[in-house]
Short mmCIF file of C-alpha atoms in Angstrom, two decimals:
data_model
loop_
_atom_site.label_atom_id
_atom_site.label_comp_id
_atom_site.label_asym_id
_atom_site.label_seq_id
_atom_site.Cartn_x
_atom_site.Cartn_y
_atom_site.Cartn_z
CA MET A 31 86.10 -87.29 -203.76
CA GLU A 32 83.71 -84.55 -204.72
CA ALA A 33 83.37 -83.35 -201.10
CA ALA A 34 87.18 -83.07 -200.85
CA GLY A 35 87.20 -80.72 -203.90
CA ARG A 36 84.55 -78.47 -202.38
CA CYS A 37 86.50 -78.18 -199.09
CA GLY A 38 89.62 -77.08 -200.92
CA LEU A 39 91.53 -80.33 -200.12
CA LYS A 40 93.69 -81.97 -202.81
CA ASP A 41 92.96 -85.53 -203.66
CA HIS A 42 96.48 -86.22 -205.04
CA VAL A 43 100.02 -84.77 -205.01
CA ARG A 44 102.65 -85.17 -207.77
CA ALA A 45 106.17 -86.45 -207.06
CA ASN A 46 109.16 -86.73 -209.41
CA TRP A 47 110.02 -90.22 -208.18
CA ARG A 48 110.83 -92.83 -210.76
CA ASN A 49 110.89 -95.52 -208.05
CA ILE A 50 110.47 -95.93 -204.35
CA VAL A 51 112.63 -98.06 -202.08
CA LEU A 52 111.41 -99.05 -198.61
CA VAL A 53 114.16 -99.55 -196.00
CA CYS A 54 113.37 -101.20 -192.68
CA ARG A 55 114.06 -98.70 -189.91
CA LYS A 56 114.33 -101.37 -187.17
CA CYS A 57 116.96 -103.38 -189.06
CA SER A 58 118.94 -100.19 -189.68
CA LYS A 59 118.86 -99.25 -186.03
CA LYS A 60 120.03 -102.65 -184.98
CA LEU A 61 123.13 -102.40 -187.23
CA ASP A 62 123.89 -98.89 -186.04
CA GLY A 63 125.43 -97.88 -189.36
CA GLY A 64 127.61 -100.03 -191.57
CA PHE A 65 127.05 -98.19 -194.82
CA GLY A 66 128.58 -95.25 -196.66
CA PRO A 67 132.24 -94.40 -197.36
CA HIS A 68 133.26 -94.65 -193.66
CA GLY A 69 130.75 -97.34 -192.70
CA ASP A 70 129.05 -95.07 -190.17
CA GLU A 71 125.76 -94.27 -191.95
CA ARG A 72 122.38 -96.02 -192.07
CA LEU A 73 121.45 -97.55 -195.38
CA ALA A 74 118.74 -95.04 -196.37
CA LYS A 75 120.97 -92.02 -195.72
CA ALA A 76 123.96 -93.66 -197.51
CA LEU A 77 121.81 -94.43 -200.59
CA ARG A 78 120.43 -90.89 -200.71
CA LYS A 79 123.96 -89.48 -200.53
CA HIS A 80 125.31 -92.00 -203.09
CA LEU A 81 122.62 -90.99 -205.57
CA ALA A 82 122.84 -87.30 -204.59
CA LEU A 83 119.05 -87.22 -204.24
CA LYS A 84 117.12 -84.06 -203.31
CA LYS A 85 114.76 -84.27 -200.39
CA GLY A 86 111.08 -85.11 -200.55
CA ARG A 87 108.84 -85.20 -203.67
CA LYS A 88 111.36 -83.32 -205.80
CA ALA A 89 113.89 -86.10 -205.70
CA LYS A 90 114.28 -88.46 -208.69
CA ALA A 91 113.46 -91.43 -206.42
CA GLY A 92 112.09 -92.03 -202.98
CA ILE A 93 114.09 -93.78 -200.35
CA VAL A 94 111.82 -94.16 -197.35
CA GLU A 95 112.53 -95.70 -193.96
CA VAL A 96 109.50 -97.64 -192.76
CA ASN A 97 108.56 -99.46 -189.60
CA CYS A 98 109.47 -103.12 -189.17
CA LEU A 99 108.86 -105.23 -192.28
CA GLY A 100 108.78 -108.42 -190.18
CA VAL A 101 111.75 -110.25 -191.64
CA CYS A 102 114.36 -109.30 -189.08
CA PRO A 103 117.56 -110.79 -190.60
CA LYS A 104 120.66 -110.98 -188.47
CA GLY A 105 123.37 -108.62 -189.66
CA ALA A 106 121.38 -107.16 -192.65
CA VAL A 107 118.72 -104.59 -193.53
CA THR A 108 115.47 -105.57 -195.28
CA VAL A 109 114.80 -103.54 -198.44
CA VAL A 110 111.82 -103.54 -200.78
CA ASP A 111 112.14 -102.24 -204.30
CA GLY A 112 108.89 -100.68 -205.43
CA ALA A 113 109.59 -101.74 -209.03
CA ASP A 114 109.96 -105.37 -208.00
CA SER A 115 108.09 -105.77 -204.71
CA ARG A 116 107.84 -109.56 -204.87
CA GLU A 117 111.62 -109.96 -204.15
CA TRP A 118 112.90 -108.32 -200.98
CA LEU A 119 116.58 -107.82 -200.48
CA LEU A 120 118.65 -108.45 -197.37
CA VAL A 121 121.50 -105.96 -197.54
CA LYS A 122 124.62 -106.59 -195.43
CA PRO A 123 126.83 -103.78 -194.06
CA GLY A 124 129.59 -102.76 -196.49
CA SER A 125 127.58 -103.76 -199.54
CA ASP A 126 128.59 -101.95 -202.76
CA LEU A 127 126.12 -99.05 -203.10
CA GLY A 128 126.68 -98.86 -206.85
CA GLU A 129 125.65 -102.51 -207.33
CA LEU A 130 122.74 -102.08 -204.90
CA THR A 131 121.53 -98.98 -206.78
CA SER A 132 121.40 -100.99 -209.98
CA MET A 133 119.57 -103.92 -208.29
CA LEU A 134 117.00 -101.45 -206.93
CA HIS A 135 116.34 -99.87 -210.41
CA LEU A 136 117.73 -96.53 -209.18
CA GLY A 137 120.46 -96.13 -211.81
CA GLU A 138 120.63 -93.24 -214.27
CA GLY A 139 119.53 -95.33 -217.20
CA ASP A 140 116.43 -96.73 -215.49
CA PRO A 141 113.08 -95.44 -216.55
#
């Protein structure tokens, strides 16, 4: 770590995220949408819009699409809640985003 400081590199970066949600990119691509008001958006994008999140580190929460999580459910997207990473969710198209937001600890009242 000391060497990084001498070279001018940072050893950490701050983010405003209260929580992070990992969304399987492969599952999302297989469904080709299914979320949002018109059912034509991928889950990660629909969640970001539903929560009106800013982009990047300045957002209140991080919703990140990741490579395959290895579960591969039929007709659903695998989602990992950073606040409760032992229980993964299988989210079906058309799911209520308000309810999902609450389950993922992304609501306004959550710490």
